[in-house]
Coordinates of C-alpha atoms and ligand atoms in Angstrom, one line a residue:
M26 CA -0.8 -42.2 5.4
S27 CA -1.9 -43.6 2.1
N28 CA 0.1 -43.5 -1.1
A29 CA -2.2 -41.0 -2.6
T30 CA -1.7 -38.7 0.4
I31 CA 2.1 -38.9 0.0
I32 CA 1.8 -38.0 -3.7
D33 CA -0.5 -35.1 -2.7
E34 CA 2.0 -33.9 -0.2
K35 CA 4.7 -33.9 -2.9
V36 CA 2.4 -31.8 -5.1
L37 CA 1.7 -29.4 -2.3
N38 CA 5.4 -28.9 -1.5
E39 CA 6.2 -28.5 -5.2
C40 CA 3.5 -25.9 -5.5
L41 CA 4.6 -24.1 -2.4
N42 CA 8.2 -24.0 -3.5
E43 CA 7.3 -22.6 -6.9
I44 CA 5.1 -19.9 -5.4
T45 CA 7.6 -19.1 -2.7
R46 CA 10.3 -18.4 -5.4
A47 CA 7.8 -16.1 -7.2
L48 CA 6.9 -14.3 -4.0
L49 CA 10.5 -13.7 -2.9
Q50 CA 11.2 -12.3 -6.4
S51 CA 8.3 -10.0 -5.9
D52 CA 9.9 -8.7 -2.7
V53 CA 7.5 -10.4 -0.3
Q54 CA 9.3 -10.6 3.1
F55 CA 10.7 -14.1 3.9
K56 CA 8.9 -14.2 7.2
L57 CA 5.6 -13.5 5.6
V58 CA 6.2 -16.2 2.9
R59 CA 6.9 -18.7 5.7
D60 CA 3.7 -17.7 7.6
M61 CA 1.8 -18.2 4.4
Q62 CA 3.3 -21.7 4.0
T63 CA 2.4 -22.6 7.5
N64 CA -1.2 -21.5 7.1
I65 CA -1.6 -23.2 3.7
K66 CA -0.4 -26.5 5.2
K67 CA -3.1 -26.1 7.9
I68 CA -5.8 -25.2 5.4
V69 CA -5.2 -27.7 2.7
N70 CA -6.4 -31.0 3.9
L71 CA -4.6 -33.5 1.8
D72 CA -7.0 -36.3 2.7
D73 CA -9.9 -34.2 1.6
L74 CA -8.4 -33.4 -1.8
A75 CA -10.8 -35.6 -3.8
A76 CA -9.2 -37.9 -6.4
G77 CA -9.6 -36.7 -9.9
H78 CA -9.7 -33.0 -9.1
N79 CA -6.9 -30.8 -10.2
K80 CA -5.0 -30.6 -7.0
R81 CA -2.5 -28.0 -8.1
K82 CA -5.4 -25.7 -8.9
I83 CA -7.0 -26.2 -5.5
I84 CA -3.7 -25.5 -3.8
Q85 CA -2.9 -22.5 -5.9
Q86 CA -6.4 -21.1 -5.2
A87 CA -5.8 -21.6 -1.4
I88 CA -2.5 -19.7 -1.7
F89 CA -4.2 -16.9 -3.7
N90 CA -6.9 -16.5 -1.0
E91 CA -4.3 -16.6 1.8
L92 CA -2.3 -13.8 0.1
C93 CA -5.5 -11.7 -0.3
K94 CA -6.2 -12.3 3.4
M95 CA -2.7 -11.1 4.3
L96 CA -3.4 -7.8 2.5
D97 CA -6.6 -7.3 4.5
P98 CA -5.8 -5.9 8.0
G99 CA -9.4 -6.7 9.1
K100 CA -10.6 -3.2 9.5
P101 CA -11.2 -0.5 6.8
S102 CA -9.2 2.8 7.0
F103 CA -10.9 6.0 7.9
T104 CA -12.8 7.2 4.8
P105 CA -13.2 11.0 4.5
K106 CA -16.8 12.1 3.9
K107 CA -17.7 14.7 1.2
A108 CA -18.7 18.1 2.5
K109 CA -17.3 17.2 6.0
T110 CA -13.8 18.5 6.7
S111 CA -11.1 15.9 7.0
V112 CA -7.4 16.4 7.4
V113 CA -5.2 13.8 5.7
M114 CA -1.5 13.8 6.4
F115 CA 1.0 12.1 4.0
V116 CA 4.3 10.6 5.3
G117 CA 7.0 8.7 3.6
L118 CA 10.7 8.7 2.7
Q119 CA 12.1 11.3 0.3
G120 CA 11.6 10.1 -3.3
S121 CA 8.8 7.7 -2.4
G122 CA 6.4 9.8 -4.5
K123 CA 4.8 11.5 -1.5
T124 CA 4.3 14.9 -3.1
T125 CA 3.1 13.5 -6.4
T126 CA 0.7 11.2 -4.6
C127 CA -0.7 14.1 -2.5
T128 CA -1.8 15.8 -5.8
K129 CA -3.1 12.6 -7.3
Y130 CA -5.2 12.0 -4.2
A131 CA -6.5 15.6 -4.3
Y132 CA -7.2 15.4 -8.0
Y133 CA -9.0 12.0 -7.7
H134 CA -11.4 13.5 -5.1
Q135 CA -11.8 16.8 -6.9
K136 CA -13.0 14.9 -10.0
K137 CA -15.6 13.4 -7.7
G138 CA -16.9 16.7 -6.6
W139 CA -14.9 17.3 -3.5
K140 CA -13.2 20.5 -2.5
P141 CA -9.6 19.5 -1.7
A142 CA -6.7 21.7 -0.7
L143 CA -2.9 21.1 -0.4
V144 CA -0.6 22.2 2.4
C145 CA 3.1 22.0 1.9
A146 CA 4.7 21.4 5.3
D147 CA 7.9 20.2 3.8
T148 CA 10.4 22.9 4.6
F149 CA 13.4 20.5 4.4
R150 CA 13.7 19.8 0.7
A151 CA 14.5 22.9 -1.4
G152 CA 12.0 22.9 -4.2
A153 CA 9.3 21.0 -2.4
F154 CA 6.9 23.9 -2.2
D155 CA 7.5 24.8 -5.9
Q156 CA 6.8 21.2 -6.9
L157 CA 3.5 21.2 -4.9
K158 CA 2.6 24.6 -6.1
Q159 CA 3.2 23.6 -9.7
N160 CA 1.1 20.4 -9.4
A161 CA -1.7 22.1 -7.5
T162 CA -1.8 25.0 -10.1
K163 CA -2.0 22.5 -12.9
A164 CA -4.9 20.7 -11.2
K165 CA -6.5 24.0 -10.1
I166 CA -6.4 22.9 -6.4
P167 CA -5.9 25.6 -3.8
F168 CA -2.5 25.3 -1.9
Y169 CA -0.7 26.8 1.0
G170 CA 3.0 27.0 1.8
S171 CA 5.9 29.4 2.4
Y172 CA 9.3 30.2 1.0
M173 CA 10.3 32.1 4.2
E174 CA 8.9 30.1 7.1
S175 CA 11.1 27.2 8.2
D176 CA 8.9 25.8 10.9
P177 CA 6.8 23.0 9.3
V178 CA 4.4 22.8 12.2
K179 CA 3.5 26.5 11.9
I180 CA 2.9 26.2 8.2
A181 CA 0.8 23.0 8.6
V182 CA -1.4 24.6 11.3
E183 CA -1.8 27.9 9.3
G184 CA -2.7 26.0 6.1
V185 CA -5.2 23.7 7.8
E186 CA -6.8 26.7 9.6
R187 CA -7.1 28.6 6.4
F188 CA -8.7 25.8 4.4
K189 CA -11.1 25.0 7.2
K190 CA -12.3 28.6 7.0
E191 CA -12.7 28.2 3.3
N192 CA -14.8 25.1 3.8
C193 CA -12.5 22.7 2.0
D194 CA -13.6 19.2 2.8
L195 CA -10.3 17.4 2.2
I196 CA -7.2 19.2 3.6
I197 CA -4.1 17.3 2.5
V198 CA -0.8 18.0 4.4
D199 CA 2.4 17.0 2.7
T200 CA 5.3 16.5 5.2
S201 CA 9.0 16.3 4.8
G202 CA 10.7 13.2 3.7
R203 CA 14.4 12.2 4.3
H204 CA 16.7 9.9 2.4
K205 CA 16.7 7.5 5.2
Q206 CA 14.8 7.0 8.5
E207 CA 16.1 9.6 10.8
A208 CA 15.1 10.6 14.3
A209 CA 14.7 14.2 13.3
L210 CA 12.2 13.3 10.6
F211 CA 10.1 11.3 12.9
E212 CA 10.1 13.9 15.6
E213 CA 9.0 16.6 13.0
M214 CA 6.3 14.3 11.7
R215 CA 5.0 13.6 15.2
Q216 CA 4.8 17.4 15.9
V217 CA 3.0 18.1 12.7
S218 CA 0.6 15.3 13.5
E219 CA 0.0 16.5 17.1
A220 CA -0.6 20.1 15.9
T221 CA -3.0 19.3 13.0
R222 CA -4.7 16.2 14.4
P223 CA -5.2 14.5 11.1
D224 CA -8.2 12.2 10.6
L225 CA -6.0 9.9 8.5
V226 CA -2.2 9.5 8.1
I227 CA -1.2 7.9 4.8
F228 CA 2.1 6.1 4.5
V229 CA 3.5 6.4 0.9
M230 CA 5.8 3.5 -0.1
D231 CA 7.8 3.1 -3.2
S232 CA 7.1 -0.4 -4.7
S233 CA 10.8 -0.9 -5.5
I234 CA 12.1 -0.7 -1.9
G235 CA 12.2 -4.5 -1.7
Q236 CA 12.8 -6.2 1.6
A237 CA 13.3 -2.9 3.4
A238 CA 9.5 -2.3 3.5
F239 CA 8.7 -3.9 6.8
D240 CA 11.3 -2.0 8.9
Q241 CA 10.5 1.3 7.1
A242 CA 6.7 1.0 7.6
Q243 CA 7.2 0.0 11.2
A244 CA 9.4 2.9 11.9
F245 CA 6.8 5.3 10.5
R246 CA 4.0 3.5 12.4
Q247 CA 5.9 3.9 15.7
S248 CA 6.0 7.7 15.3
V249 CA 2.5 8.5 13.8
A250 CA -0.8 6.7 13.7
V251 CA -0.5 5.4 10.1
G252 CA -4.0 4.5 9.0
A253 CA -3.6 3.6 5.3
V254 CA -0.9 2.8 2.7
I255 CA -0.4 3.9 -0.9
V256 CA 2.1 2.0 -3.0
T257 CA 3.7 4.0 -5.8
K258 CA 5.5 3.3 -9.0
M259 CA 3.5 0.2 -9.8
D260 CA 4.1 1.0 -13.5
G261 CA 7.8 0.0 -13.0
H262 CA 9.1 -3.6 -12.9
A263 CA 8.7 -4.0 -9.1
K264 CA 5.8 -6.2 -8.2
G265 CA 5.2 -4.5 -4.9
G266 CA 5.5 -7.4 -2.5
G267 CA 6.5 -4.9 0.1
A268 CA 2.8 -4.0 0.4
L269 CA 2.3 -7.1 2.4
S270 CA 5.0 -6.0 4.9
A271 CA 3.5 -2.5 5.0
V272 CA 0.1 -3.9 5.9
A273 CA 1.6 -6.2 8.5
A274 CA 3.6 -3.5 10.1
T275 CA 1.0 -0.8 10.1
K276 CA -2.1 -3.0 10.4
S277 CA -3.6 -0.7 7.8
P278 CA -5.0 -1.4 4.3
V279 CA -3.5 -0.3 1.0
I280 CA -6.0 2.1 -0.4
F281 CA -4.5 3.3 -3.8
I282 CA -1.6 2.5 -6.1
G283 CA 0.4 4.9 -8.2
T284 CA 0.9 3.8 -11.8
G285 CA 2.8 6.6 -13.4
E286 CA 4.1 10.2 -13.0
H287 CA 0.9 11.8 -14.2
M288 CA -1.8 13.1 -12.0
D289 CA -4.4 10.7 -13.2
E290 CA -2.1 7.6 -13.0
F291 CA -3.7 6.6 -9.8
E292 CA -6.0 3.6 -9.0
V293 CA -8.1 2.4 -6.2
F294 CA -6.3 -0.6 -4.7
D295 CA -7.8 -3.9 -6.0
V296 CA -6.5 -6.9 -4.1
K297 CA -7.0 -9.6 -6.8
P298 CA -5.0 -8.2 -9.7
F299 CA -2.4 -7.1 -7.2
V300 CA -1.9 -10.7 -5.9
S301 CA -2.0 -12.1 -9.4
R302 CA 0.9 -9.8 -10.3
L303 CA 2.8 -10.9 -7.1
L304 CA 2.5 -14.5 -8.2
G305 CA 4.2 -13.6 -11.5
Ligands
GDP30 P1 8.7 12.7 -2.6 O1 10.1 13.1 -2.4 O2 8.4 11.5 -1.8 O3 7.8 13.8 -2.4 O4 8.6 12.2 -4.1 P2 8.1 12.9 -5.4 O5 6.6 13.1 -5.4 O6 8.9 14.1 -5.7 O7 8.4 11.8 -6.5 C1 9.7 11.3 -6.7 C2 9.8 10.9 -8.2 O8 8.9 9.7 -8.4 C3 9.2 11.9 -9.2 O9 10.1 11.9 -10.3 C4 7.8 11.4 -9.5 O10 7.4 11.8 -10.8 C5 8.0 9.9 -9.4 N1 6.8 9.2 -9.2 C6 5.9 9.3 -8.2 N2 4.9 8.4 -8.2 C7 5.1 7.7 -9.3 C8 4.5 6.5 -9.9 O11 3.5 6.0 -9.5 N3 5.1 6.0 -11.1 C9 6.2 6.6 -11.6 N4 6.8 6.0 -12.7 N5 6.9 7.6 -11.0 C10 6.3 8.2 -9.9

């Protein structure tokens, strides 16, 4: 090994250590950071780093690309088609921003000429239907729910049936959340999914949940066929490193991010600015 290579190795390790610190602070899971390091060491060929080039820059670029790759599960999520009925079911823990995100998703599509509708199959949280009703009314989106019926499966099925008859092309089903991962929640979700046969299940994740992201996403994935992820509260101070965990655990892409409490504070996920932010 030449002297130059030894110096380059030092630069590489320094770079990796710096970036590792930033990623851990951004809540990227330790295991994923380690995987990234291993891959970078394989990709960056120190002997090939031509003299005179800015080595730090080359290494940083390689890390950036690797993180982008880690956010790409390799297959796109199911994409609903306008004027063709799709059922999209939302799942996530209570407080993750699920109900808010359902409306944002509906509103986003409505502005593009779709005919969305919202179904509130959350009979667990008092006030869930009122919240959805309020949001839907504000956005002029048809909604379905019940104050009396306590069976979420029944409501979900009735709502989906009704909006299919009304030729809505995007039927969004909001399900119950819980404060923590509980068997009863997952069983209920599984039943709603089985009864409504959604074309897409979206897992909603709060960007501030930190290192808990992997286990949480995996637990949801084990009960229902999660096909896409939405990360909320990206307007806060959390950098959203848990998104890498959610992608790894669900093998699904992030499709949107939530950037505020308002209906239009919602953006299509764009990997490059997201990774830039993770790196600090
Ligand atoms: P659910 O229990 O998962 O249905 O969560 P909610 O939709 O009721 O949201 C919980 C809280 O998070 C509410 O106060 C929302 O206004 C807020 N919230 C949701 N998404 C975002 C977001 O992207 N940014 C911010 N700042 N707040 C959000």
